[in-house]
Amino acid sequence: STGQASDGIEGGEEGVVAATIASLATAVLSTLYGVLSAHLVFLPLAMAIDRQGEHEEQARDRLVEWLTLHLSLNDIRPAAATQREAA
């Protein structure tokens, strides 16, 4: 008779336990999705962005080196300095 009484009670201990288990299952599943998306999507994306940044930095460094080399080879000075030397 105890089983019949508890079956008739809605929202009793069984309902709390079932809701808790459902909440835990949702938490575990969302954690699993978070870990999988981090490793399968976001980590490779972050690495690609990092590699692109390194390539851009190398390109800037090469440009600065090229510009420094050409400025030193041509000994480029402003026009005003050249006119003062001529005078």
PDB file of C-alpha atoms in Angstrom:
ATOM      1  CA  SER A   1       0.000   0.000   0.000  1.00  0.00           C
ATOM      2  CA  THR A   2       2.975   2.308   0.521  1.00  0.00           C
ATOM      3  CA  GLY A   3       3.883   1.959  -3.154  1.00  0.00           C
ATOM      4  CA  GLN A   4       0.395   3.009  -4.180  1.00  0.00           C
ATOM      5  CA  ALA A   5       0.470   6.080  -1.950  1.00  0.00           C
ATOM      6  CA  SER A   6       3.814   7.251  -3.284  1.00  0.00           C
ATOM      7  CA  ASP A   7       2.697   6.662  -6.873  1.00  0.00           C
ATOM      8  CA  GLY A   8      -0.232   8.962  -6.338  1.00  0.00           C
ATOM      9  CA  ILE A   9       1.894  11.799  -4.901  1.00  0.00           C
ATOM     10  CA  GLU A  10       3.106  14.174  -7.614  1.00  0.00           C
ATOM     11  CA  GLY A  11       6.299  16.134  -6.970  1.00  0.00           C
ATOM     12  CA  GLY A  12       7.401  13.914  -4.099  1.00  0.00           C
ATOM     13  CA  GLU A  13      10.909  12.609  -3.527  1.00  0.00           C
ATOM     14  CA  GLU A  14      10.822  10.628  -6.758  1.00  0.00           C
ATOM     15  CA  GLY A  15      10.148  13.790  -8.741  1.00  0.00           C
ATOM     16  CA  VAL A  16      13.037  15.593  -7.040  1.00  0.00           C
ATOM     17  CA  VAL A  17      15.385  12.691  -7.723  1.00  0.00           C
ATOM     18  CA  ALA A  18      14.285  12.479 -11.358  1.00  0.00           C
ATOM     19  CA  ALA A  19      14.760  16.248 -11.802  1.00  0.00           C
ATOM     20  CA  THR A  20      18.208  16.060 -10.192  1.00  0.00           C
ATOM     21  CA  ILE A  21      19.265  13.179 -12.434  1.00  0.00           C
ATOM     22  CA  ALA A  22      17.985  15.048 -15.490  1.00  0.00           C
ATOM     23  CA  SER A  23      19.908  18.158 -14.430  1.00  0.00           C
ATOM     24  CA  LEU A  24      23.100  16.149 -13.917  1.00  0.00           C
ATOM     25  CA  ALA A  25      22.689  14.486 -17.299  1.00  0.00           C
ATOM     26  CA  THR A  26      22.281  17.904 -18.925  1.00  0.00           C
ATOM     27  CA  ALA A  27      25.350  19.230 -17.098  1.00  0.00           C
ATOM     28  CA  VAL A  28      27.489  16.259 -18.152  1.00  0.00           C
ATOM     29  CA  LEU A  29      26.308  16.481 -21.750  1.00  0.00           C
ATOM     30  CA  SER A  30      26.916  20.229 -21.988  1.00  0.00           C
ATOM     31  CA  THR A  31      30.391  19.742 -20.480  1.00  0.00           C
ATOM     32  CA  LEU A  32      31.123  17.052 -23.057  1.00  0.00           C
ATOM     33  CA  TYR A  33      29.969  19.347 -25.879  1.00  0.00           C
ATOM     34  CA  GLY A  34      32.119  22.143 -24.468  1.00  0.00           C
ATOM     35  CA  VAL A  35      35.244  19.978 -24.302  1.00  0.00           C
ATOM     36  CA  LEU A  36      34.681  18.561 -27.780  1.00  0.00           C
ATOM     37  CA  SER A  37      34.036  21.957 -29.357  1.00  0.00           C
ATOM     38  CA  ALA A  38      37.102  23.394 -27.602  1.00  0.00           C
ATOM     39  CA  HIS A  39      39.382  20.675 -28.966  1.00  0.00           C
ATOM     40  CA  LEU A  40      37.801  20.208 -32.387  1.00  0.00           C
ATOM     41  CA  VAL A  41      36.885  23.796 -33.284  1.00  0.00           C
ATOM     42  CA  PHE A  42      38.290  26.520 -31.087  1.00  0.00           C
ATOM     43  CA  LEU A  43      41.831  25.214 -30.480  1.00  0.00           C
ATOM     44  CA  PRO A  44      42.561  24.682 -34.209  1.00  0.00           C
ATOM     45  CA  LEU A  45      41.015  28.080 -34.955  1.00  0.00           C
ATOM     46  CA  ALA A  46      43.213  29.769 -32.344  1.00  0.00           C
ATOM     47  CA  MET A  47      46.299  28.028 -33.723  1.00  0.00           C
ATOM     48  CA  ALA A  48      45.448  29.187 -37.264  1.00  0.00           C
ATOM     49  CA  ILE A  49      45.027  32.777 -36.063  1.00  0.00           C
ATOM     50  CA  ASP A  50      48.358  32.542 -34.230  1.00  0.00           C
ATOM     51  CA  ARG A  51      50.129  31.221 -37.350  1.00  0.00           C
ATOM     52  CA  GLN A  52      48.613  34.025 -39.444  1.00  0.00           C
ATOM     53  CA  GLY A  53      49.852  36.584 -36.914  1.00  0.00           C
ATOM     54  CA  GLU A  54      53.349  35.117 -37.037  1.00  0.00           C
ATOM     55  CA  HIS A  55      53.340  35.297 -40.855  1.00  0.00           C
ATOM     56  CA  GLU A  56      52.234  38.936 -40.741  1.00  0.00           C
ATOM     57  CA  GLU A  57      54.957  39.759 -38.199  1.00  0.00           C
ATOM     58  CA  GLN A  58      57.602  38.102 -40.380  1.00  0.00           C
ATOM     59  CA  ALA A  59      56.364  40.053 -43.407  1.00  0.00           C
ATOM     60  CA  ARG A  60      56.585  43.336 -41.446  1.00  0.00           C
ATOM     61  CA  ASP A  61      60.103  42.478 -40.281  1.00  0.00           C
ATOM     62  CA  ARG A  62      61.200  41.723 -43.850  1.00  0.00           C
ATOM     63  CA  LEU A  63      59.698  45.033 -45.022  1.00  0.00           C
ATOM     64  CA  VAL A  64      61.533  46.979 -42.309  1.00  0.00           C
ATOM     65  CA  GLU A  65      64.789  45.222 -43.165  1.00  0.00           C
ATOM     66  CA  TRP A  66      64.312  45.960 -46.876  1.00  0.00           C
ATOM     67  CA  LEU A  67      63.487  49.607 -46.209  1.00  0.00           C
ATOM     68  CA  THR A  68      66.443  50.030 -43.843  1.00  0.00           C
ATOM     69  CA  LEU A  69      68.790  48.425 -46.369  1.00  0.00           C
ATOM     70  CA  HIS A  70      67.596  50.618 -49.241  1.00  0.00           C
ATOM     71  CA  LEU A  71      67.695  53.793 -47.195  1.00  0.00           C
ATOM     72  CA  SER A  72      71.255  53.076 -46.101  1.00  0.00           C
ATOM     73  CA  LEU A  73      72.371  52.130 -49.640  1.00  0.00           C
ATOM     74  CA  ASN A  74      70.880  55.202 -51.264  1.00  0.00           C
ATOM     75  CA  ASP A  75      71.762  57.535 -48.370  1.00  0.00           C
ATOM     76  CA  ILE A  76      68.469  59.319 -48.839  1.00  0.00           C
ATOM     77  CA  ARG A  77      68.325  62.664 -47.072  1.00  0.00           C
ATOM     78  CA  PRO A  78      65.563  65.251 -47.042  1.00  0.00           C
ATOM     79  CA  ALA A  79      65.700  67.874 -49.825  1.00  0.00           C
ATOM     80  CA  ALA A  80      66.257  70.730 -47.347  1.00  0.00           C
ATOM     81  CA  ALA A  81      69.473  69.107 -46.043  1.00  0.00           C
ATOM     82  CA  THR A  82      70.742  68.636 -49.606  1.00  0.00           C
ATOM     83  CA  GLN A  83      70.085  72.316 -50.459  1.00  0.00           C
ATOM     84  CA  ARG A  84      71.967  73.531 -47.347  1.00  0.00           C
ATOM     85  CA  GLU A  85      74.984  71.445 -48.265  1.00  0.00           C
ATOM     86  CA  ALA A  86      74.978  72.869 -51.806  1.00  0.00           C
ATOM     87  CA  ALA A  87      74.986  76.443 -50.513  1.00  0.00           C
TER      88      ALA A  87
END
